Coordinates of C-alpha atoms in Angstrom, one line a residue:
X1 CA 0.0 0.0 0.0
X2 CA 2.9 2.3 0.8
X3 CA 4.1 2.1 -2.8
X4 CA 0.6 2.8 -4.1
X5 CA 0.2 6.0 -2.0
X6 CA 3.7 7.2 -3.2
X7 CA 2.6 6.6 -6.8
X8 CA -0.8 8.4 -6.5
X9 CA 0.4 11.3 -4.2
X10 CA 1.6 13.4 -7.0
X11 CA -1.8 13.4 -8.6
X12 CA -3.6 14.1 -5.2
X13 CA -1.1 16.8 -4.1
X14 CA -2.6 19.6 -6.1
X15 CA -5.9 19.1 -4.5
X16 CA -4.6 18.3 -1.0
X17 CA -6.5 20.9 0.7
X18 CA -9.8 19.5 -0.5
X19 CA -8.5 16.0 0.3
X20 CA -7.5 16.9 3.9
X21 CA -10.8 18.6 4.6
X22 CA -12.5 15.5 3.3
X23 CA -10.4 13.2 5.4
X24 CA -10.8 15.4 8.6
X25 CA -14.6 15.0 8.2
X26 CA -13.9 11.3 9.2
X27 CA -13.6 12.2 12.8
X28 CA -17.1 13.7 13.4
X29 CA -18.7 11.0 11.2
X30 CA -17.1 8.3 13.2
X31 CA -17.9 10.0 16.5
X32 CA -21.6 10.5 15.7
X33 CA -22.0 6.9 14.6
X34 CA -20.5 5.7 17.9
X35 CA -22.6 8.0 19.8
X36 CA -25.7 6.8 18.2
X37 CA -24.7 3.4 19.3
X38 CA -24.2 4.6 22.8
X39 CA -27.4 6.5 22.7
X40 CA -29.4 3.3 22.2
X41 CA -28.9 2.6 25.9
X42 CA -30.5 5.8 26.8
X43 CA -33.5 5.1 24.4
X44 CA -34.1 1.5 25.7
X45 CA -33.6 2.3 29.4
X46 CA -35.6 5.7 29.1
X47 CA -38.6 4.5 27.2
X48 CA -39.2 1.3 29.2
X49 CA -38.6 3.2 32.5
X50 CA -42.0 3.3 34.4
X51 CA -41.2 7.0 35.3
X52 CA -40.6 8.0 31.7
X53 CA -42.5 11.0 30.4
X54 CA -43.6 12.2 26.8
X55 CA -41.4 15.1 27.1
X56 CA -38.4 12.8 27.6
X57 CA -39.5 10.7 24.6
X58 CA -39.6 13.9 22.5
X59 CA -36.1 14.9 23.7
X60 CA -34.7 11.4 22.7
X61 CA -36.3 11.7 19.3
X62 CA -35.1 15.2 18.8
X63 CA -31.6 14.1 19.8
X64 CA -31.6 11.4 17.1
X65 CA -32.7 13.8 14.3
X66 CA -30.3 16.5 15.6
X67 CA -27.4 14.1 15.3
X68 CA -28.4 13.0 11.9
X69 CA -28.6 16.7 10.8
X70 CA -25.3 17.5 12.3
X71 CA -23.8 14.6 10.4
X72 CA -25.2 15.8 7.0
X73 CA -22.5 18.3 6.1
X74 CA -19.6 16.3 7.3
X75 CA -20.8 13.3 5.2
X76 CA -21.5 15.5 2.2
X77 CA -18.0 17.2 2.3
X78 CA -16.3 13.9 2.9
X79 CA -17.9 11.9 0.0
X80 CA -18.3 14.7 -2.5
X81 CA -14.9 16.0 -1.7
X82 CA -13.3 12.6 -2.4
X83 CA -15.1 12.0 -5.6
X84 CA -13.9 15.4 -7.0
X85 CA -10.4 14.7 -5.8
X86 CA -10.5 11.3 -7.5
X87 CA -12.1 12.7 -10.7
X88 CA -9.4 15.5 -11.0
X89 CA -6.6 13.2 -10.2
X90 CA -7.9 10.8 -12.9
X91 CA -8.0 13.7 -15.5
X92 CA -4.4 14.6 -14.6
X93 CA -3.2 11.0 -14.8
X94 CA -4.8 10.4 -18.2
X95 CA -3.3 13.8 -19.4
X96 CA 0.2 12.6 -18.2
X97 CA -0.2 9.2 -19.8
X98 CA -1.5 10.7 -22.9
X99 CA 1.5 13.1 -23.1
X100 CA 3.7 10.1 -22.4
X101 CA 2.4 8.4 -25.5
X102 CA 3.1 11.4 -27.6
X103 CA 6.6 11.6 -26.5
X104 CA 7.5 7.8 -26.7
X105 CA 9.7 6.8 -29.6
X106 CA 8.2 5.3 -32.7
X107 CA 9.9 2.1 -31.9
X108 CA 7.7 1.6 -29.0
X109 CA 4.6 1.7 -31.0
X110 CA 6.0 -0.8 -33.4
X111 CA 5.9 -3.4 -30.6
X112 CA 3.0 -2.3 -28.5
X113 CA -0.7 -3.3 -29.1
X114 CA -3.0 -0.3 -29.7
X115 CA -5.7 -2.0 -27.8
X116 CA -3.6 -2.5 -24.7
X117 CA -2.5 1.1 -24.6
X118 CA -6.2 2.2 -24.9
X119 CA -7.2 -0.2 -22.1
X120 CA -4.5 1.2 -19.8
X121 CA -5.6 4.8 -20.8
X122 CA -9.3 4.3 -20.0
X123 CA -9.7 1.4 -17.6
X124 CA -6.5 1.1 -15.5
X125 CA -6.2 4.9 -14.9
X126 CA -9.8 4.9 -13.5
X127 CA -9.2 1.9 -11.2
X128 CA -5.9 3.6 -10.1
X129 CA -7.4 6.9 -9.3
X130 CA -10.2 5.1 -7.4
X131 CA -7.4 3.7 -5.2
X132 CA -7.4 7.0 -3.3
X133 CA -11.0 6.3 -2.4
X134 CA -10.1 2.9 -1.3
X135 CA -7.1 4.2 0.7
X136 CA -9.4 6.6 2.6
X137 CA -11.8 3.7 3.2
X138 CA -8.9 1.7 4.6
X139 CA -8.5 4.6 7.1
X140 CA -12.2 5.6 7.5
X141 CA -13.6 2.2 8.3
X142 CA -11.1 1.3 11.1
X143 CA -11.7 4.7 12.7
X144 CA -15.4 4.1 12.6
X145 CA -14.9 0.5 14.0
X146 CA -12.7 1.9 16.8
X147 CA -15.3 4.3 17.9
X148 CA -17.9 1.5 18.1
X149 CA -15.4 -0.7 19.9
X150 CA -15.0 2.1 22.3
X151 CA -18.8 2.0 23.0
X152 CA -18.7 -1.7 23.3
X153 CA -15.7 -1.6 25.8
X154 CA -17.5 1.1 27.7
X155 CA -20.5 -1.0 28.2
X156 CA -18.8 -4.4 28.8
X157 CA -15.0 -5.1 28.2
X158 CA -15.5 -8.8 28.6
X159 CA -18.0 -9.1 25.8
X160 CA -15.7 -6.8 23.6
X161 CA -12.8 -9.3 24.3
X162 CA -14.8 -11.9 22.2
X163 CA -14.7 -9.3 19.2
X164 CA -10.9 -8.8 19.6
X165 CA -10.5 -12.5 19.4
X166 CA -11.7 -12.7 15.8
X167 CA -9.6 -9.7 14.6
X168 CA -6.6 -12.0 13.7
X169 CA -8.8 -13.9 11.5
X170 CA -10.0 -10.9 9.6
X171 CA -6.3 -10.1 9.0
X172 CA -5.6 -13.5 7.6
X173 CA -8.7 -13.3 5.2
X174 CA -7.6 -9.9 4.0
X175 CA -4.0 -10.8 3.3
X176 CA -4.7 -14.2 1.5
X177 CA -7.7 -13.0 -0.6
X178 CA -5.8 -9.6 -1.3
X179 CA -2.8 -11.3 -2.8
X180 CA -5.0 -13.7 -4.9
X181 CA -7.1 -10.8 -6.2
X182 CA -4.2 -8.8 -7.3
X183 CA -2.6 -11.7 -9.2
X184 CA -5.7 -12.6 -11.2
X185 CA -6.9 -9.1 -11.7
X186 CA -3.6 -8.3 -13.3
X187 CA -4.0 -11.2 -15.7
X188 CA -7.7 -10.2 -16.5
X189 CA -6.5 -6.7 -17.3
X190 CA -3.9 -8.0 -19.7
X191 CA -6.8 -10.1 -21.2
X192 CA -9.0 -7.1 -21.4
X193 CA -6.3 -5.1 -23.3
X194 CA -6.2 -7.9 -25.9
X195 CA -10.0 -7.9 -26.1
X196 CA -9.9 -4.0 -26.6
X197 CA -7.2 -4.5 -29.3
X198 CA -9.3 -7.0 -31.2
X199 CA -12.4 -4.6 -30.9
X200 CA -10.3 -1.7 -32.1
X201 CA -9.1 -3.8 -35.2
X202 CA -12.7 -5.0 -35.9
X203 CA -14.0 -1.3 -36.0
X204 CA -11.1 0.3 -37.9
X205 CA -10.7 -2.6 -40.5
X206 CA -14.4 -2.7 -41.6
X207 CA -13.6 -2.2 -45.3
X208 CA -11.1 -5.2 -45.4
X209 CA -13.1 -7.4 -43.1
X210 CA -16.2 -7.1 -45.2
X211 CA -14.3 -7.4 -48.6
X212 CA -12.5 -10.7 -47.5
X213 CA -15.6 -12.0 -45.6
X214 CA -13.6 -12.0 -42.4
X215 CA -16.5 -11.4 -40.0
X216 CA -16.6 -15.0 -38.6
X217 CA -12.8 -14.9 -38.1
X218 CA -12.8 -11.6 -36.3
X219 CA -15.6 -12.8 -34.1
X220 CA -13.7 -16.0 -33.2
X221 CA -10.7 -13.9 -32.3
X222 CA -12.7 -11.5 -30.1
X223 CA -14.5 -14.5 -28.4
X224 CA -11.1 -16.3 -27.7
X225 CA -9.9 -13.1 -26.0
X226 CA -13.1 -12.6 -24.1
X227 CA -13.1 -16.3 -22.9
X228 CA -9.6 -15.9 -21.5
X229 CA -10.7 -12.7 -19.9
X230 CA -13.7 -14.4 -18.3
X231 CA -11.5 -17.3 -17.1
X232 CA -9.2 -15.1 -15.0
X233 CA -12.1 -12.7 -14.1
X234 CA -13.9 -15.6 -12.7
X235 CA -11.1 -16.5 -10.3
X236 CA -10.6 -12.8 -9.1
X237 CA -14.4 -12.4 -8.7
X238 CA -14.7 -15.8 -6.9
X239 CA -11.9 -14.8 -4.5
X240 CA -13.4 -11.4 -3.8
X241 CA -16.9 -12.9 -3.2
X242 CA -15.4 -15.7 -1.0
X243 CA -13.8 -13.0 1.2
X244 CA -17.0 -11.1 2.1
X245 CA -19.1 -14.2 3.3
X246 CA -16.0 -15.3 5.2
X247 CA -16.0 -12.1 7.1
X248 CA -19.8 -12.5 7.7
X249 CA -19.3 -16.1 9.0
X250 CA -16.5 -14.8 11.4
X251 CA -18.7 -12.0 12.7
X252 CA -21.8 -14.3 13.1
X253 CA -19.6 -16.7 15.2
X254 CA -18.5 -13.8 17.4
X255 CA -22.2 -12.5 17.6
X256 CA -23.3 -16.1 18.6
X257 CA -20.8 -16.1 21.4
X258 CA -21.8 -12.6 22.5
X259 CA -25.4 -13.6 22.8
X260 CA -24.5 -16.7 25.1
X261 CA -22.1 -14.5 27.1
X262 CA -24.7 -11.7 27.3
X263 CA -27.3 -14.2 28.7
X264 CA -25.0 -15.4 31.3
X265 CA -24.0 -11.8 32.4
X266 CA -27.5 -10.7 32.5
X267 CA -28.4 -13.6 34.7
X268 CA -25.8 -12.5 37.1
X269 CA -27.1 -8.9 37.0
X270 CA -24.0 -7.4 35.4
X271 CA -25.7 -6.2 32.1
X272 CA -28.9 -4.1 31.8
X273 CA -31.4 -4.3 28.9
X274 CA -30.3 -0.9 27.6
X275 CA -26.5 -1.9 27.9
X276 CA -27.3 -5.0 26.1
X277 CA -29.1 -3.3 23.3
X278 CA -26.5 -0.6 23.0
X279 CA -23.7 -3.2 22.8
X280 CA -25.6 -5.3 20.3
X281 CA -26.4 -2.2 18.3
X282 CA -22.7 -1.2 18.4
X283 CA -21.7 -4.7 17.3
X284 CA -24.1 -4.8 14.6
X285 CA -23.0 -1.3 13.3
X286 CA -19.3 -2.6 13.8
X287 CA -20.1 -5.1 11.0
X288 CA -20.6 -2.4 8.4
X289 CA -17.1 -0.9 8.5
X290 CA -15.6 -4.4 8.4
X291 CA -17.6 -5.3 5.2
X292 CA -16.6 -1.8 3.7
X293 CA -12.9 -2.6 4.7
X294 CA -13.1 -5.8 3.0
X295 CA -14.4 -4.4 -0.3
X296 CA -11.9 -1.5 -0.1
X297 CA -9.0 -4.0 0.4
X298 CA -10.1 -6.0 -2.7
X299 CA -10.3 -2.7 -4.7
X300 CA -7.0 -1.6 -3.5
X301 CA -5.4 -4.9 -4.6
X302 CA -7.1 -4.4 -8.0
X303 CA -5.6 -0.9 -8.2
X304 CA -2.1 -2.2 -7.4
X305 CA -2.4 -4.3 -10.5
X306 CA -3.4 -1.2 -12.6
X307 CA -0.6 0.8 -11.2
X308 CA 1.8 -1.8 -12.3
X309 CA 0.7 -1.5 -15.9
X310 CA 0.4 2.3 -15.9
X311 CA 3.9 3.0 -14.3
X312 CA 5.5 0.3 -16.5
X313 CA 4.7 2.6 -19.5
X314 CA 5.6 5.7 -17.4
X315 CA 9.1 4.4 -17.0
X316 CA 9.6 3.8 -20.7
X317 CA 12.3 6.2 -22.1
X318 CA 11.0 8.9 -24.1
X319 CA 12.5 10.2 -27.4
X320 CA 16.0 11.4 -26.9
X321 CA 16.2 15.1 -27.5
X322 CA 19.8 16.1 -26.7
X323 CA 20.0 18.9 -29.2
X324 CA 20.6 22.6 -28.4
X325 CA 19.8 24.3 -31.7
X326 CA 16.3 25.6 -31.4
X327 CA 16.2 28.2 -34.1
X328 CA 17.3 27.5 -37.6
X329 CA 16.8 28.4 -41.2
X330 CA 17.7 25.8 -43.9
X331 CA 20.1 27.3 -46.3
X332 CA 22.5 24.6 -47.6
X333 CA 22.0 20.9 -47.8
X334 CA 20.9 17.6 -46.4
X335 CA 23.7 14.8 -46.4
X336 CA 23.5 11.2 -45.5
X337 CA 27.1 9.9 -44.9
X338 CA 27.6 6.2 -44.7
X339 CA 24.4 5.7 -42.8
X340 CA 23.5 2.0 -41.7
X341 CA 20.2 1.3 -39.9
X342 CA 18.4 -1.8 -38.8
X343 CA 14.8 -2.2 -37.1
X344 CA 16.3 -5.3 -35.3
X345 CA 16.9 -8.0 -37.9
X346 CA 19.1 -7.2 -40.9
X347 CA 20.3 -3.7 -42.1
X348 CA 17.6 -1.8 -44.0
X349 CA 20.1 0.9 -45.0
X350 CA 23.8 -0.1 -45.7
X351 CA 26.5 2.6 -45.8
X352 CA 24.0 4.9 -47.6
X353 CA 25.2 8.2 -49.0
X354 CA 23.3 11.0 -50.4
X355 CA 23.4 14.7 -50.6
X356 CA 20.5 17.0 -51.4
X357 CA 21.1 20.7 -52.1
X358 CA 18.6 23.4 -51.1
X359 CA 16.0 23.8 -53.8
X360 CA 16.7 20.3 -55.4
X361 CA 14.0 17.8 -56.0
X362 CA 15.3 14.3 -55.5
X363 CA 13.3 11.0 -55.6
X364 CA 14.0 7.6 -54.1
X365 CA 12.8 4.6 -56.1
X366 CA 13.2 1.0 -55.8
X367 CA 11.5 -2.3 -54.8
X368 CA 9.6 -2.6 -51.6
X369 CA 12.0 -3.0 -48.6
X370 CA 14.9 -1.3 -50.2
X371 CA 15.0 1.4 -47.5
X372 CA 13.3 4.4 -49.2
X373 CA 10.7 5.3 -46.4
X374 CA 13.3 4.4 -43.8
X375 CA 15.4 7.3 -45.1
X376 CA 12.5 9.7 -44.5
X377 CA 11.9 8.3 -41.0
X378 CA 15.6 8.8 -40.2
X379 CA 15.4 12.5 -41.4
X380 CA 12.4 13.1 -39.1
X381 CA 14.4 11.2 -36.3
X382 CA 11.4 8.9 -35.8
X383 CA 14.2 6.4 -35.3
X384 CA 17.9 6.9 -34.5
X385 CA 20.5 5.5 -36.9
X386 CA 23.3 3.5 -35.4
X387 CA 26.1 4.1 -37.8
X388 CA 27.1 7.2 -40.0
X389 CA 26.0 10.7 -40.0
X390 CA 22.9 12.7 -41.3
X391 CA 23.7 16.3 -41.6
X392 CA 21.6 19.4 -42.2
X393 CA 23.6 22.5 -43.1
X394 CA 26.7 20.7 -41.9
X395 CA 25.3 19.8 -38.3
X396 CA 24.1 16.4 -37.2
X397 CA 20.4 15.8 -36.6
X398 CA 21.0 15.2 -32.9
X399 CA 22.3 18.8 -32.6
X400 CA 18.9 20.1 -33.2
X401 CA 16.0 20.1 -30.9
X402 CA 13.4 17.7 -32.1
X403 CA 10.7 20.4 -32.4
X404 CA 13.1 22.6 -34.4
X405 CA 14.2 19.8 -36.6
X406 CA 10.6 18.4 -37.4
X407 CA 9.5 22.0 -38.1
X408 CA 11.8 22.0 -41.2
X409 CA 9.6 19.2 -42.8
X410 CA 6.2 18.8 -44.0
X411 CA 5.1 15.2 -44.8
X412 CA 2.6 14.0 -47.3
X413 CA 2.3 10.3 -47.0
X414 CA 0.4 7.5 -48.6
X415 CA -0.9 6.7 -45.0
X416 CA -3.5 9.7 -44.9
X417 CA -4.3 10.7 -41.3
X418 CA -7.1 13.1 -40.8
X419 CA -8.9 13.9 -37.4
X420 CA -12.6 13.3 -36.8
X421 CA -13.3 17.0 -37.2
X422 CA -14.0 19.6 -39.7
X423 CA -12.2 20.3 -42.8
X424 CA -11.0 23.6 -41.5
X425 CA -9.7 22.2 -38.2
X426 CA -8.0 19.4 -40.1
X427 CA -5.9 21.7 -42.2
X428 CA -5.2 24.1 -39.3
X429 CA -4.0 21.3 -37.1
X430 CA -4.1 23.4 -34.1
X431 CA -2.4 26.6 -35.6
X432 CA -3.9 30.0 -36.4
X433 CA -4.3 30.9 -40.0
X434 CA -6.4 33.6 -41.7
X435 CA -9.3 32.7 -44.0
X436 CA -7.3 34.1 -46.8
X437 CA -4.4 31.7 -46.1
X438 CA -6.8 28.7 -45.7
X439 CA -8.5 29.8 -49.1
X440 CA -5.1 29.9 -50.8
X441 CA -4.2 26.4 -49.4
X442 CA -7.3 25.1 -50.9
X443 CA -6.6 26.6 -54.2
X444 CA -3.0 25.4 -54.3
X445 CA -4.0 21.8 -53.4
X446 CA -7.0 21.8 -55.8
X447 CA -9.2 21.0 -52.7
X448 CA -11.4 24.0 -53.4
X449 CA -13.0 21.8 -56.2
X450 CA -14.8 19.6 -53.7
X451 CA -14.7 21.5 -50.4
X452 CA -17.3 24.1 -51.5
X453 CA -19.5 21.3 -52.5
X454 CA -19.6 19.7 -49.2
X455 CA -22.8 20.1 -47.2
X456 CA -21.3 22.6 -44.8
X457 CA -18.2 23.6 -46.7
X458 CA -15.1 23.8 -44.7
X459 CA -17.2 23.2 -41.5
X460 CA -18.1 19.8 -42.7
X461 CA -17.2 16.9 -40.3
X462 CA -15.3 14.3 -42.3
X463 CA -15.4 11.3 -40.1
X464 CA -12.8 9.0 -38.5
X465 CA -9.5 9.4 -40.6
X466 CA -11.6 11.2 -43.3
X467 CA -13.7 8.3 -44.4
X468 CA -16.4 10.6 -45.5
X469 CA -14.0 11.7 -48.3
X470 CA -12.6 9.9 -51.3
X471 CA -8.9 8.9 -51.2
X472 CA -7.9 11.8 -53.5
X473 CA -10.0 14.3 -51.6
X474 CA -8.4 13.3 -48.3
X475 CA -4.9 13.5 -49.8
X476 CA -5.5 16.9 -51.2
X477 CA -6.4 18.0 -47.6
X478 CA -3.1 16.9 -46.3
X479 CA -1.4 18.7 -49.1
X480 CA -3.2 21.9 -48.1
X481 CA -2.1 21.2 -44.5
X482 CA 1.5 20.9 -45.7
X483 CA 1.2 24.0 -47.7
X484 CA 0.0 26.0 -44.7
X485 CA 2.9 24.9 -42.6
X486 CA 5.2 26.5 -45.2
X487 CA 8.3 24.3 -44.3
X488 CA 11.4 24.6 -46.4
X489 CA 11.6 20.8 -47.0
X490 CA 8.8 18.6 -48.3
X491 CA 8.8 14.9 -47.9
X492 CA 6.5 12.9 -50.1
X493 CA 6.2 9.3 -49.2
X494 CA 4.3 7.5 -52.0
X495 CA 1.7 10.2 -51.8
X496 CA -0.2 9.0 -54.9
X497 CA 0.4 5.2 -54.7
X498 CA -3.2 4.4 -53.5
X499 CA -5.0 6.7 -56.0
X500 CA -6.8 6.2 -59.3
X501 CA -5.5 7.7 -62.3
X502 CA -7.7 10.7 -62.3
X503 CA -7.2 11.4 -58.6
X504 CA -3.4 10.9 -59.1
X505 CA -3.3 13.4 -61.8
X506 CA -5.0 16.1 -59.6
X507 CA -2.9 15.3 -56.6
X508 CA 0.3 15.3 -58.6
X509 CA -0.6 18.8 -59.9
X510 CA -1.1 19.9 -56.3
X511 CA 2.1 18.4 -55.2
X512 CA 4.0 20.1 -57.9
X513 CA 2.4 23.5 -57.2
X514 CA 3.1 23.2 -53.3
X515 CA 6.8 22.0 -54.1
X516 CA 7.6 25.0 -56.2
X517 CA 10.7 26.8 -54.7
X518 CA 11.0 24.1 -52.1
X519 CA 13.5 21.3 -51.4
X520 CA 11.8 17.9 -52.0
X521 CA 12.7 14.4 -51.1
X522 CA 10.1 12.0 -52.6
X523 CA 9.6 8.3 -52.3
X524 CA 7.9 6.9 -55.4
X525 CA 6.5 3.7 -56.9
X526 CA 4.8 5.3 -59.7
X527 CA 7.9 6.6 -61.8
X528 CA 5.7 8.8 -64.0
X529 CA 5.4 11.2 -61.1
X530 CA 9.0 11.9 -60.6
X531 CA 10.4 12.0 -64.3
X532 CA 11.0 15.9 -64.0
X533 CA 13.0 15.6 -60.7
X534 CA 16.5 17.0 -60.7
X535 CA 17.9 13.6 -59.5
X536 CA 16.5 10.1 -59.1
X537 CA 18.2 7.7 -56.6
X538 CA 17.6 4.0 -57.3
X539 CA 17.8 1.9 -54.2
X540 CA 18.2 -1.8 -53.9
X541 CA 18.6 -3.8 -50.4
X542 CA 19.4 -0.6 -48.5
X543 CA 22.1 0.8 -50.9
X544 CA 22.2 3.3 -53.6
X545 CA 22.8 1.5 -57.0
X546 CA 22.0 4.2 -59.5
X547 CA 21.7 8.0 -59.7
X548 CA 20.8 10.5 -62.3
X549 CA 18.0 12.2 -64.1
X550 CA 15.2 10.2 -65.7
X551 CA 16.6 10.5 -69.2
X552 CA 20.2 9.6 -68.0
X553 CA 18.9 6.5 -66.1
X554 CA 16.8 5.4 -69.1
X555 CA 19.7 5.6 -71.4
X556 CA 21.6 3.1 -69.4
X557 CA 20.6 -0.7 -69.0
X558 CA 20.2 -0.7 -65.3
X559 CA 17.9 -1.2 -62.4
X560 CA 15.8 2.1 -63.1
X561 CA 15.0 0.9 -66.6
X562 CA 13.9 -2.5 -65.4
X563 CA 11.6 -0.8 -62.8
X564 CA 10.2 1.7 -65.4
X565 CA 9.5 -1.1 -67.9
X566 CA 7.8 -3.1 -65.1
X567 CA 5.6 -0.1 -64.3
X568 CA 4.3 0.3 -67.8

């Protein structure tokens, strides 16, 4: 529990005043509950006293109502305060985790399951934040129980000794079930993340699933994950539900002994009727905090499993950003000097050399897997190369701050990514642009041809990843977005490869218009799109095997000519 408190404290600390106030309300709440248990003696002895008056009965009744009204604000402040602290802490935790996701290296996402990350982001964070509630319950319920024990001791310490006799058994039950719950909850949470991942794939891949008739296969995968989740959830639920009745059994045994002992002490004249009812009332009320403690203990162990998953991600190293250059204007060249890179098995780039001067338009061509897109990824420092150098204006990439480096580039990729938002917000991407600038971007990208025909124009919602648009329309919006960024270097990563001929023609015109007076590095499969480039670099198995203009390469019987003939 100490480790869990240390982990959650940074998220509670900003709201510590509200939290402390809520915790302090525990004391009057516990005292009033204990006093009610004690007050039962006065009620029983007073009402059944032959000399009791109506006024005395009114006083007793008014006292009960007064105590309840007195408790009201303390109870409200306690529970409402805790809920608000937990909700605020949950939002802060999710913000930190989301920020962490944005700063993790690309290599992490190559290995991690999206569904697992979503499950941790939504489910584990909620369970972890709720641990503060459970931790307070671990304090609140014993305090309440102690108050009630005080009443019981006051009335009859010998009967109270019976209750103390079962406390070690409570501790054993809490420890044994707590460890088992944590173990199997952790497994079920892992299973839930797999299930979430399958659900995410099933929703995002609808086009391919329907096209290939994969519905049955996808349902089977989801069912398998769900069955595994249920198997582990069954064990954790069973353990949790065993713990509660076990507590009830222990309390009932103690209560049974109390009844017998009370009978014997009453016979000896050592226990009045009022004292007996007050003691039994306190004992009955004592059961409630024990039950709540048992549930809080189970929730706390579930939270520990969630904390393990959350902080495992928090401990992952973020993208390295050792650079010191934070202001820069591209003025000379980009150079790859003997760059070698591997994703883990085999080199994707091998001693790769290339120099691109400012204003040049250079294309990388070659078969799939030859390292073309990898070269672009290395330029953006999505991955760090192991050997060689990549220089911009004579300075190595790592000398630049990441934000500064990436601000030099605008990427237009075959993997079109658009937000589920309006056309306008998608091309602005969080920046402020005038209506005139936005209008110019639409014209340059030829997006104005379709945007004005949309139901609500630039305020039209375009759906997840722009699914309400055609491929060509979506790509033109990404070109408009790149134009607005006005970066000195454009990276085109097979930007037209997934388009039909007509869409390709329009998009290619837009790319050429945007690329005017810019430095361009393009990856292309369709060789017709790069015939007018200043240089074409032909790559094979991670190495440069040819270089020249289209006409120069076609005049020699080399790899480029073979690729060109294959594409016709």
